[in-house]
C-alpha cells in the first residue's frame, strides 16, 4: 500500500485572521465606481482609500493607528474633477502618494505626518499627458521618482515625478484597453494585459514587445498578470465558459503554460497580490467574500493551493501591506486591508510558530525605502536590484521626507541633446533661490519648535506644582 507523501513547506499551515472590531476603520464611504482597481493602498504609515465624493474625486488618508470610527468631517485629499480610479504609494517615500482619475490627470500628493485641519487640495505636481481616463498607476520598484500610468487612450506613459517630464511614452503597443501593468523585480521589464486578450512582456526603454502570448486565458473578461521572483508570469483570467482560471507562464517559452488551473464560476476579476519573499500569491475577487492563497515553487504542479480565508461580507477592494510594515514578532507574513461598503478590515496572515524569537526563514531581507537608482540612470539603461533591509529589529518608518519637484525651465529654448537633458544653466538661479527659501523656512520652523518645547516644559512644571500641591 503506497503512502501519500505530504509536500514539505513552511507555509502549509498559514492561516488568516480578521483583526478585532476595534482595529478596523469604520464609517468610510468606499467608492462605488465600476472600475477593477483595488481602491485601497497601504504602507507602514498610512492607509489610503478611494471614497465617494460629490462633484469630483477624492480619497481619504488615515494614519495606520487611527482605527475605530472615522469622523464624517475627516479631511480628504481632493483635487480631481472626476472620480479617482487608482492610487499608489511611492515605495521610496511613505508620505508620497499618486492618484489617477477619470479627468485624465495624475496627481502626486505629499501627505503630512500630522492630521490636516482641512481637505488637502494642492498636489505637489499634476501630470497631464493622457487624452482619456487614467486607470492604472505603478511606481518603479528601484528608481527614484519614476511613475508609470496607463490610460483609456491605450497609452503607457512613464514619468519623472521629480521634474514633471515624460520619460517614455509607449503609444502603439496596445490596440485596446489596458487591463493591468506590472514591473518586474528590478524594473527592467513590464508585463501587460489588454482587452485584445494578449499578454505582453515589454522592454519600456527599447520601446519593444519582447514576448507575447495571445489568449493566455480564452475568456473575454479582464486578465491580470504579475511577475514572480523566478521571472515567470502569474496570470488570472477566465475560460471561454466564464470560469475563473489562474496560469503560470515562462516568458522564454510562451507556447505552453507552466501551470493552468480552473477555479470556480464567478464574475469578479481576481486581483493578485504577490509576496516575492515567500513566493505566496493572494487572490482576492471583487465581490467575493474569500481570499485564496497559493505557493509558487519549482516543483510540479508549480502553483500549490494553501488555503482559503472566508468571511461573510463581500469585498469591494483590497490593500496589501509591504513586508516592512508587518509585525515580525507575531510571525505575520502578510496583511491585507479588506474594503467593505462602509469600513476597512485588516486581515492578518500568520505562520504558526511556538518560538518568540525572530524567524529568519520567514523574513529574508526585503526591499527597503531607499531607491537603488536615480531616474536618469534608469533611463540611460542601468538596472539595479532593490536595496534590501533586515526586519530582525522590526521596521521604523523614517520621519517625513519632502518630495522636491524641480520643473525644467520652459524658457530655455535650446533643444535637448538626448532623452534625458541635464539641468540647464538658466535653472541654476531658480534652484539657488529655492535653496535659500527652504533654509529660511527650516530655520523658522526650528524656532517655532523650540518655542513649543519651552511652552511644553513650562506647562509640565505647572502640572508638577499642582500635583505636589494636592498631595
Tab-separated table of C-alpha atoms in Angstrom:
chain	number	residue	atom	x	y	z
A	1	UNK	CA	0.000	0.000	0.000
A	2	UNK	CA	1.552	3.356	-1.071
A	3	UNK	CA	1.668	6.183	1.410
A	4	UNK	CA	0.774	9.634	0.134
A	5	UNK	CA	3.730	11.926	0.731
A	6	UNK	CA	2.761	15.361	2.024
A	7	UNK	CA	4.610	18.235	0.363
A	8	UNK	CA	7.135	19.896	2.647
A	9	UNK	CA	6.582	23.643	3.032
A	10	UNK	CA	6.876	26.071	5.920
A	11	UNK	CA	3.773	27.853	4.552
A	12	UNK	CA	1.422	24.846	4.531
A	13	UNK	CA	-0.269	25.972	7.751
A	14	UNK	CA	-0.611	29.705	7.055
A	15	UNK	CA	-3.956	30.921	8.358
A	16	UNK	CA	-5.873	34.176	8.017
A	17	UNK	CA	-7.277	36.099	10.950
A	18	UNK	CA	-9.548	39.149	10.802
A	19	UNK	CA	-8.494	41.965	13.124
A	20	UNK	CA	-10.605	42.647	16.218
A	21	UNK	CA	-13.527	45.041	15.729
A	22	UNK	CA	-11.676	47.946	17.407
A	23	UNK	CA	-8.770	47.524	14.946
A	24	UNK	CA	-10.974	48.159	11.885
A	25	UNK	CA	-11.650	51.544	10.247
A	26	UNK	CA	-15.396	52.286	10.402
A	27	UNK	CA	-17.745	54.714	8.638
A	28	UNK	CA	-15.791	55.131	5.400
A	29	UNK	CA	-17.902	55.683	2.283
A	30	UNK	CA	-15.943	53.443	-0.093
A	31	UNK	CA	-16.193	54.444	-3.765
A	32	UNK	CA	-18.902	52.794	-5.854
A	33	UNK	CA	-17.140	53.464	-9.176
A	34	UNK	CA	-17.232	50.450	-11.504
A	35	UNK	CA	-13.524	50.053	-12.090
A	36	UNK	CA	-11.399	46.956	-11.484
A	37	UNK	CA	-8.683	48.513	-9.333
A	38	UNK	CA	-8.095	47.701	-5.672
A	39	UNK	CA	-9.446	51.109	-4.365
A	40	UNK	CA	-7.021	50.837	-1.435
A	41	UNK	CA	-3.296	51.441	-0.909
A	42	UNK	CA	-1.362	50.970	2.309
A	43	UNK	CA	2.192	51.443	3.605
A	44	UNK	CA	3.850	51.286	7.048
A	45	UNK	CA	2.494	54.765	7.918
A	46	UNK	CA	-0.842	55.313	6.169
A	47	UNK	CA	-3.969	53.707	4.798
A	48	UNK	CA	-5.496	55.353	1.703
A	49	UNK	CA	-8.971	54.509	0.376
A	50	UNK	CA	-10.853	55.909	-2.635
A	51	UNK	CA	-14.162	57.285	-1.329
A	52	UNK	CA	-17.458	58.627	-2.653
A	53	UNK	CA	-17.223	62.350	-3.316
A	54	UNK	CA	-19.787	64.733	-4.714
A	55	UNK	CA	-18.593	66.837	-7.642
A	56	UNK	CA	-15.172	65.332	-8.231
A	57	UNK	CA	-12.896	62.589	-6.996
A	58	UNK	CA	-11.403	62.082	-3.558
A	59	UNK	CA	-9.607	59.631	-1.330
A	60	UNK	CA	-9.068	59.513	2.405
A	61	UNK	CA	-5.668	59.012	4.053
A	62	UNK	CA	-5.617	57.716	7.633
A	63	UNK	CA	-2.610	57.100	9.882
A	64	UNK	CA	-2.489	53.328	10.496
A	65	UNK	CA	-3.045	53.854	14.218
A	66	UNK	CA	-6.285	55.819	13.662
A	67	UNK	CA	-8.594	52.819	13.959
A	68	UNK	CA	-12.241	52.895	15.000
A	69	UNK	CA	-14.950	55.221	13.736
A	70	UNK	CA	-13.757	57.863	11.285
A	71	UNK	CA	-15.332	61.303	11.747
A	72	UNK	CA	-17.585	62.187	8.810
A	73	UNK	CA	-15.775	65.542	8.522
A	74	UNK	CA	-12.310	63.949	8.445
A	75	UNK	CA	-10.224	65.802	5.795
A	76	UNK	CA	-9.995	64.187	2.350
A	77	UNK	CA	-7.481	64.514	-0.466
A	78	UNK	CA	-9.478	66.321	-3.143
A	79	UNK	CA	-8.361	67.947	-6.353
A	80	UNK	CA	-9.538	65.746	-9.193
A	81	UNK	CA	-12.612	66.942	-11.089
A	82	UNK	CA	-13.859	63.384	-11.758
A	83	UNK	CA	-13.744	60.070	-9.820
A	84	UNK	CA	-10.377	58.741	-8.674
A	85	UNK	CA	-9.746	55.314	-10.242
A	86	UNK	CA	-6.393	54.223	-8.780
A	87	UNK	CA	-3.964	55.214	-6.022
A	88	UNK	CA	-0.425	54.020	-5.287
A	89	UNK	CA	2.061	54.876	-2.512
A	90	UNK	CA	5.613	55.712	-3.525
A	91	UNK	CA	7.847	52.792	-2.397
A	92	UNK	CA	10.707	55.205	-1.590
A	93	UNK	CA	8.809	57.839	0.395
A	94	UNK	CA	5.991	56.831	2.746
A	95	UNK	CA	4.485	60.348	2.638
A	96	UNK	CA	4.027	60.490	-1.140
A	97	UNK	CA	1.029	59.040	-2.986
A	98	UNK	CA	-0.096	59.265	-6.612
A	99	UNK	CA	-3.724	59.276	-7.769
A	100	UNK	CA	-5.181	58.676	-11.243
A	101	UNK	CA	-8.582	59.887	-12.334
A	102	UNK	CA	-11.345	59.863	-14.882
A	103	UNK	CA	-10.402	63.539	-15.503
A	104	UNK	CA	-7.305	62.308	-17.497
A	105	UNK	CA	-4.762	63.609	-14.970
A	106	UNK	CA	-2.378	62.075	-12.444
A	107	UNK	CA	-1.724	63.991	-9.236
A	108	UNK	CA	1.128	63.395	-6.802
A	109	UNK	CA	0.483	64.379	-3.181
A	110	UNK	CA	2.626	64.976	-0.092
A	111	UNK	CA	0.799	63.670	2.988
A	112	UNK	CA	1.868	65.281	6.291
A	113	UNK	CA	2.588	63.159	9.373
A	114	UNK	CA	0.073	65.232	11.361
A	115	UNK	CA	-3.693	65.189	10.703
A	116	UNK	CA	-4.534	68.180	8.477
A	117	UNK	CA	-7.264	70.574	9.600
A	118	UNK	CA	-8.942	70.771	6.191
A	119	UNK	CA	-9.029	68.919	2.866
A	120	UNK	CA	-5.729	68.603	1.017
A	121	UNK	CA	-6.435	70.259	-2.328
A	122	UNK	CA	-2.991	71.172	-3.703
A	123	UNK	CA	-0.924	68.340	-5.230
A	124	UNK	CA	2.862	68.685	-5.451
A	125	UNK	CA	2.554	68.164	-9.179
A	126	UNK	CA	-0.132	67.385	-11.760
A	127	UNK	CA	0.919	65.170	-14.679
A	128	UNK	CA	-1.020	65.757	-17.900
A	129	UNK	CA	-0.412	63.671	-20.994
A	130	UNK	CA	-3.271	61.203	-21.388
A	131	UNK	CA	-6.236	62.044	-23.595
A	132	UNK	CA	-8.696	59.735	-21.768
A	133	UNK	CA	-9.269	58.445	-18.236
A	134	UNK	CA	-6.206	57.162	-16.357
A	135	UNK	CA	-6.973	53.890	-14.596
A	136	UNK	CA	-3.614	52.305	-13.703
A	137	UNK	CA	-0.656	53.620	-11.674
A	138	UNK	CA	2.550	51.846	-10.676
A	139	UNK	CA	5.758	53.268	-9.180
A	140	UNK	CA	9.087	51.901	-10.386
A	141	UNK	CA	10.418	49.416	-7.790
A	142	UNK	CA	14.057	50.645	-7.725
A	143	UNK	CA	14.377	54.073	-9.428
A	144	UNK	CA	13.583	57.297	-7.582
A	145	UNK	CA	10.501	59.305	-8.672
A	146	UNK	CA	9.674	57.116	-11.698
A	147	UNK	CA	5.926	56.571	-12.101
A	148	UNK	CA	4.030	54.598	-14.742
A	149	UNK	CA	0.486	55.410	-15.815
A	150	UNK	CA	-1.841	53.666	-18.271
A	151	UNK	CA	-4.974	55.265	-19.681
A	152	UNK	CA	-8.116	54.621	-21.663
A	153	UNK	CA	-6.228	56.024	-24.665
A	154	UNK	CA	-4.285	52.679	-24.698
A	155	UNK	CA	-1.052	54.550	-23.923
A	156	UNK	CA	1.505	53.820	-21.182
A	157	UNK	CA	3.456	56.876	-20.008
A	158	UNK	CA	6.496	56.690	-17.706
A	159	UNK	CA	7.084	59.967	-15.835
A	160	UNK	CA	9.871	61.551	-13.833
A	161	UNK	CA	7.816	62.941	-10.949
A	162	UNK	CA	10.850	64.951	-9.731
A	163	UNK	CA	10.707	67.139	-12.849
A	164	UNK	CA	7.200	66.530	-14.203
A	165	UNK	CA	8.637	65.301	-17.503
A	166	UNK	CA	7.561	62.366	-19.658
A	167	UNK	CA	10.498	59.944	-19.772
A	168	UNK	CA	8.897	57.431	-22.141
A	169	UNK	CA	5.594	57.072	-23.958
A	170	UNK	CA	4.512	53.654	-25.258
A	171	UNK	CA	1.637	54.568	-27.528
A	172	UNK	CA	1.490	51.979	-30.311
A	173	UNK	CA	1.753	48.654	-28.492
A	174	UNK	CA	-1.798	48.096	-27.280
A	175	UNK	CA	-4.710	48.239	-29.751
A	176	UNK	CA	-7.317	48.196	-26.963
A	177	UNK	CA	-7.930	48.984	-23.271
A	178	UNK	CA	-5.010	48.017	-20.994
A	179	UNK	CA	-6.245	45.917	-18.054
A	180	UNK	CA	-3.080	45.625	-15.961
A	181	UNK	CA	0.597	46.615	-15.911
A	182	UNK	CA	3.260	45.193	-13.597
A	183	UNK	CA	7.010	45.885	-13.245
A	184	UNK	CA	9.437	43.010	-12.743
A	185	UNK	CA	11.709	42.867	-9.681
A	186	UNK	CA	14.317	45.389	-10.898
A	187	UNK	CA	12.039	47.445	-13.140
A	188	UNK	CA	13.664	46.475	-16.458
A	189	UNK	CA	10.536	44.860	-17.951
A	190	UNK	CA	6.745	45.241	-17.849
A	191	UNK	CA	4.029	42.598	-18.065
A	192	UNK	CA	0.818	43.982	-19.563
A	193	UNK	CA	-2.629	42.535	-20.252
A	194	UNK	CA	-5.058	44.035	-22.706
A	195	UNK	CA	-8.649	43.703	-23.893
A	196	UNK	CA	-7.276	42.087	-27.101
A	197	UNK	CA	-6.622	39.003	-24.869
A	198	UNK	CA	-2.820	39.277	-25.356
A	199	UNK	CA	-0.277	39.015	-22.545
A	200	UNK	CA	2.828	41.067	-23.434
A	201	UNK	CA	6.320	41.393	-21.969
A	202	UNK	CA	7.578	44.898	-22.775
A	203	UNK	CA	11.039	46.468	-22.569
A	204	UNK	CA	9.959	50.083	-21.977
A	205	UNK	CA	13.338	51.717	-22.653
A	206	UNK	CA	13.706	49.994	-26.025
A	207	UNK	CA	10.018	50.501	-26.755
A	208	UNK	CA	9.703	46.848	-27.785
A	209	UNK	CA	7.430	43.892	-27.052
A	210	UNK	CA	10.000	41.177	-26.262
A	211	UNK	CA	7.462	38.325	-25.929
A	212	UNK	CA	3.710	37.906	-26.205
A	213	UNK	CA	1.043	35.259	-25.819
A	214	UNK	CA	-2.415	35.527	-27.364
A	215	UNK	CA	-5.322	34.142	-25.305
A	216	UNK	CA	-3.365	33.171	-22.205
A	217	UNK	CA	-6.928	32.857	-20.908
A	218	UNK	CA	-9.601	32.381	-23.562
A	219	UNK	CA	-12.455	34.286	-21.905
A	220	UNK	CA	-13.320	37.875	-22.766
A	221	UNK	CA	-13.324	39.168	-19.173
A	222	UNK	CA	-10.279	41.134	-17.921
A	223	UNK	CA	-6.993	39.362	-17.270
A	224	UNK	CA	-4.360	40.279	-14.648
A	225	UNK	CA	-0.618	39.498	-14.667
A	226	UNK	CA	2.238	39.809	-12.144
A	227	UNK	CA	5.919	38.878	-12.313
A	228	UNK	CA	7.147	36.232	-9.872
A	229	UNK	CA	10.519	36.101	-8.150
A	230	UNK	CA	11.728	33.457	-10.614
A	231	UNK	CA	10.899	35.686	-13.606
A	232	UNK	CA	7.739	33.757	-14.510
A	233	UNK	CA	4.384	35.465	-15.109
A	234	UNK	CA	1.385	34.592	-12.935
A	235	UNK	CA	-1.975	35.393	-14.559
A	236	UNK	CA	-5.624	35.355	-13.578
A	237	UNK	CA	-8.415	35.328	-16.151
A	238	UNK	CA	-11.440	33.448	-17.440
A	239	UNK	CA	-12.083	30.385	-19.598
A	240	UNK	CA	-14.385	30.500	-22.608
A	241	UNK	CA	-17.140	29.180	-20.305
A	242	UNK	CA	-16.562	32.134	-17.900
A	243	UNK	CA	-14.852	30.017	-15.260
A	244	UNK	CA	-12.114	31.791	-13.359
A	245	UNK	CA	-8.660	30.460	-14.111
A	246	UNK	CA	-5.083	31.015	-12.974
A	247	UNK	CA	-1.945	30.420	-15.014
A	248	UNK	CA	1.837	30.409	-14.667
A	249	UNK	CA	3.941	31.193	-17.742
A	250	UNK	CA	7.607	31.169	-18.700
A	251	UNK	CA	8.289	34.241	-20.905
A	252	UNK	CA	11.063	32.324	-22.689
A	253	UNK	CA	8.522	29.728	-23.815
A	254	UNK	CA	5.005	31.119	-24.129
A	255	UNK	CA	3.717	28.166	-26.183
A	256	UNK	CA	2.634	26.060	-23.195
A	257	UNK	CA	1.730	27.238	-19.676
A	258	UNK	CA	3.878	26.037	-16.773
A	259	UNK	CA	0.581	25.588	-14.905
A	260	UNK	CA	-3.085	26.261	-15.671
A	261	UNK	CA	-5.859	25.666	-13.128
A	262	UNK	CA	-9.601	26.270	-13.306
A	263	UNK	CA	-11.068	27.641	-10.094
A	264	UNK	CA	-14.773	28.496	-9.943
A	265	UNK	CA	-17.577	30.277	-11.751
A	266	UNK	CA	-17.866	33.896	-10.721
A	267	UNK	CA	-17.918	37.307	-12.403
A	268	UNK	CA	-15.432	39.067	-10.115
A	269	UNK	CA	-11.973	39.799	-11.525
A	270	UNK	CA	-9.305	38.134	-9.365
A	271	UNK	CA	-6.820	40.713	-8.059
A	272	UNK	CA	-3.443	39.011	-7.456
A	273	UNK	CA	-1.170	40.242	-4.629
A	274	UNK	CA	2.263	38.620	-4.786
A	275	UNK	CA	4.830	38.418	-1.979
A	276	UNK	CA	8.247	37.667	-3.531
A	277	UNK	CA	9.858	36.881	-0.140
A	278	UNK	CA	7.606	33.859	0.482
A	279	UNK	CA	6.504	33.344	-3.158
A	280	UNK	CA	2.881	33.264	-1.974
A	281	UNK	CA	0.155	34.796	-4.132
A	282	UNK	CA	-3.114	36.010	-2.587
A	283	UNK	CA	-6.146	36.099	-4.898
A	284	UNK	CA	-8.955	38.462	-3.973
A	285	UNK	CA	-12.016	38.582	-6.198
A	286	UNK	CA	-14.105	41.754	-6.224
A	287	UNK	CA	-17.483	40.784	-4.818
A	288	UNK	CA	-16.070	37.586	-3.260
A	289	UNK	CA	-16.085	37.034	0.469
A	290	UNK	CA	-12.906	34.926	0.450
A	291	UNK	CA	-9.167	35.217	-0.160
A	292	UNK	CA	-7.447	32.186	-1.677
A	293	UNK	CA	-3.702	31.840	-1.392
A	294	UNK	CA	-1.196	29.686	-3.264
A	295	UNK	CA	2.514	28.991	-3.043
A	296	UNK	CA	4.539	29.111	-6.262
A	297	UNK	CA	7.508	26.708	-6.320
A	298	UNK	CA	9.830	24.937	-8.765
A	299	UNK	CA	8.122	21.562	-8.160
A	300	UNK	CA	5.095	20.293	-10.095
A	301	UNK	CA	2.295	21.338	-10.098
A	302	UNK	CA	4.204	24.662	-9.502
A	303	UNK	CA	1.156	26.515	-8.117
A	304	UNK	CA	0.182	24.842	-4.825
A	305	UNK	CA	-3.127	25.682	-3.156
A	306	UNK	CA	-2.562	26.520	0.528
A	307	UNK	CA	-5.888	27.623	1.985
A	308	UNK	CA	-8.851	29.998	1.810
A	309	UNK	CA	-9.716	32.760	4.246
A	310	UNK	CA	-13.513	33.116	4.253
A	311	UNK	CA	-15.787	35.689	5.812
A	312	UNK	CA	-19.429	36.701	5.451
A	313	UNK	CA	-19.102	40.109	3.815
A	314	UNK	CA	-18.119	40.593	0.141
A	315	UNK	CA	-15.044	42.717	-0.560
A	316	UNK	CA	-15.191	45.967	-2.551
A	317	UNK	CA	-11.413	46.249	-2.837
A	318	UNK	CA	-8.192	45.250	-1.113
A	319	UNK	CA	-4.915	46.789	0.077
A	320	UNK	CA	-1.658	44.872	0.513
A	321	UNK	CA	0.920	45.951	3.109
A	322	UNK	CA	4.594	45.950	2.032
A	323	UNK	CA	6.696	43.459	4.001
A	324	UNK	CA	8.419	46.176	6.037
A	325	UNK	CA	5.066	47.156	7.579
A	326	UNK	CA	4.377	43.757	9.179
A	327	UNK	CA	4.673	42.683	12.828
A	328	UNK	CA	7.541	40.163	12.800
A	329	UNK	CA	7.017	39.313	16.489
A	330	UNK	CA	3.668	37.657	15.595
A	331	UNK	CA	5.039	35.678	12.604
A	332	UNK	CA	2.809	37.790	10.367
A	333	UNK	CA	3.774	37.161	6.714
A	334	UNK	CA	1.091	39.292	5.036
A	335	UNK	CA	-1.577	41.829	5.939
A	336	UNK	CA	-4.452	42.648	3.628
A	337	UNK	CA	-6.905	45.505	4.093
A	338	UNK	CA	-10.372	44.402	3.017
A	339	UNK	CA	-12.828	47.092	1.934
A	340	UNK	CA	-16.484	46.619	2.875
A	341	UNK	CA	-19.258	49.011	1.884
A	342	UNK	CA	-18.579	51.307	4.846
A	343	UNK	CA	-15.439	50.035	6.548
A	344	UNK	CA	-11.943	48.656	6.102
A	345	UNK	CA	-10.909	45.499	7.941
A	346	UNK	CA	-7.290	44.315	8.298
A	347	UNK	CA	-6.757	40.589	7.680
A	348	UNK	CA	-3.540	39.114	9.020
A	349	UNK	CA	-1.828	36.033	7.564
A	350	UNK	CA	0.169	34.128	10.175
A	351	UNK	CA	2.568	31.182	10.124
A	352	UNK	CA	2.045	29.366	13.452
A	353	UNK	CA	5.339	29.091	15.371
A	354	UNK	CA	5.960	28.211	19.001
A	355	UNK	CA	9.113	30.291	19.437
A	356	UNK	CA	9.006	34.033	20.158
A	357	UNK	CA	12.415	34.551	18.534
A	358	UNK	CA	12.902	36.257	15.169
A	359	UNK	CA	12.203	33.732	12.391
A	360	UNK	CA	14.999	34.131	9.813
A	361	UNK	CA	13.397	31.718	7.361
A	362	UNK	CA	10.116	33.692	7.263
A	363	UNK	CA	11.753	37.103	6.908
A	364	UNK	CA	14.617	37.229	4.414
A	365	UNK	CA	15.982	40.715	3.732
A	366	UNK	CA	13.263	42.682	1.950
A	367	UNK	CA	13.145	45.859	-0.200
A	368	UNK	CA	13.552	48.973	1.952
A	369	UNK	CA	12.630	52.614	1.325
A	370	UNK	CA	15.912	53.612	-0.361
A	371	UNK	CA	15.940	53.746	-4.180
A	372	UNK	CA	18.796	51.971	-5.963
A	373	UNK	CA	18.884	54.340	-8.954
A	374	UNK	CA	18.059	57.890	-9.990
A	375	UNK	CA	15.532	58.377	-12.801
A	376	UNK	CA	18.193	59.479	-15.318
A	377	UNK	CA	20.382	56.455	-14.526
A	378	UNK	CA	17.486	54.079	-15.153
A	379	UNK	CA	16.552	55.857	-18.387
A	380	UNK	CA	20.146	55.609	-19.644
A	381	UNK	CA	19.933	51.806	-19.418
A	382	UNK	CA	21.146	50.974	-15.906
A	383	UNK	CA	19.374	48.308	-13.841
A	384	UNK	CA	19.729	47.617	-10.133
A	385	UNK	CA	18.131	45.199	-7.704
A	386	UNK	CA	16.130	46.735	-4.804
A	387	UNK	CA	18.141	47.920	-1.782
A	388	UNK	CA	17.311	45.339	0.917
A	389	UNK	CA	16.883	45.802	4.674
A	390	UNK	CA	16.655	43.330	7.555
A	391	UNK	CA	13.459	43.096	9.607
A	392	UNK	CA	15.230	41.479	12.590
A	393	UNK	CA	14.624	44.512	14.835
A	394	UNK	CA	11.345	45.480	13.204
A	395	UNK	CA	10.975	48.467	10.873
A	396	UNK	CA	10.550	52.081	11.948
A	397	UNK	CA	9.339	54.353	9.120
A	398	UNK	CA	11.634	57.361	8.599
A	399	UNK	CA	10.396	60.830	9.506
A	400	UNK	CA	8.526	62.996	6.975
A	401	UNK	CA	10.596	63.484	3.806
A	402	UNK	CA	9.743	66.269	1.372
A	403	UNK	CA	9.404	65.390	-2.310
A	404	UNK	CA	11.086	68.222	-4.205
A	405	UNK	CA	9.877	68.910	-7.726
A	406	UNK	CA	12.297	70.879	-9.924
A	407	UNK	CA	10.495	71.702	-13.139
A	408	UNK	CA	12.639	72.254	-16.231
A	409	UNK	CA	12.853	75.883	-17.329
A	410	UNK	CA	10.439	76.081	-20.263
A	411	UNK	CA	12.024	79.421	-21.364
A	412	UNK	CA	15.259	77.613	-22.144
A	413	UNK	CA	14.765	77.177	-25.888
A	414	UNK	CA	17.847	75.063	-26.597
A	415	UNK	CA	16.855	71.656	-27.960
A	416	UNK	CA	17.505	68.681	-25.653
A	417	UNK	CA	20.584	66.684	-26.620
A	418	UNK	CA	19.033	63.337	-25.719
A	419	UNK	CA	16.192	61.632	-23.875
A	420	UNK	CA	17.415	62.899	-20.515
A	421	UNK	CA	18.626	66.512	-20.840
A	422	UNK	CA	20.748	67.631	-17.896
A	423	UNK	CA	19.683	70.693	-15.934
A	424	UNK	CA	20.210	73.872	-17.926
A	425	UNK	CA	22.324	76.769	-16.684
A	426	UNK	CA	19.267	79.022	-16.524
A	427	UNK	CA	17.772	76.642	-13.920
A	428	UNK	CA	20.648	77.366	-11.521
A	429	UNK	CA	19.468	80.791	-10.152
A	430	UNK	CA	15.983	79.327	-9.651
A	431	UNK	CA	17.479	76.383	-7.730
A	432	UNK	CA	19.647	78.757	-5.625
A	433	UNK	CA	16.583	80.852	-4.780
A	434	UNK	CA	14.641	77.686	-3.834
A	435	UNK	CA	17.531	76.520	-1.633
A	436	UNK	CA	17.684	79.835	0.255
A	437	UNK	CA	13.892	79.842	0.738
A	438	UNK	CA	13.974	76.279	2.078
A	439	UNK	CA	16.795	77.101	4.514
A	440	UNK	CA	14.851	80.137	5.766
A	441	UNK	CA	11.703	78.022	6.216
A	442	UNK	CA	13.627	75.302	8.088
A	443	UNK	CA	15.146	77.959	10.388
A	444	UNK	CA	11.708	79.469	11.103
A	445	UNK	CA	10.198	76.036	11.813
A	446	UNK	CA	13.059	75.159	14.178
A	447	UNK	CA	12.423	78.386	16.107
A	448	UNK	CA	8.711	77.526	16.318
A	449	UNK	CA	9.525	74.009	17.585
A	450	UNK	CA	11.913	75.471	20.182
A	451	UNK	CA	9.215	77.860	21.398
A	452	UNK	CA	6.679	74.992	21.589
A	453	UNK	CA	9.127	72.854	23.570
A	454	UNK	CA	9.704	75.696	26.037
A	455	UNK	CA	5.940	76.108	26.392
A	456	UNK	CA	5.508	72.341	26.987
A	457	UNK	CA	8.256	72.401	29.656
A	458	UNK	CA	6.554	75.347	31.404
A	459	UNK	CA	3.183	73.548	31.352
A	460	UNK	CA	4.741	70.344	32.702
A	461	UNK	CA	6.329	72.321	35.564
A	462	UNK	CA	2.947	73.895	36.369
A	463	UNK	CA	1.366	70.421	36.315
A	464	UNK	CA	4.005	69.073	38.710
A	465	UNK	CA	3.450	72.018	41.094
A	466	UNK	CA	-0.323	71.412	41.013
A	467	UNK	CA	0.144	67.673	41.707
A	468	UNK	CA	2.561	68.428	44.570
A	469	UNK	CA	0.053	70.950	45.957
A	470	UNK	CA	-2.799	68.422	46.010
A	471	UNK	CA	-0.577	65.866	47.798
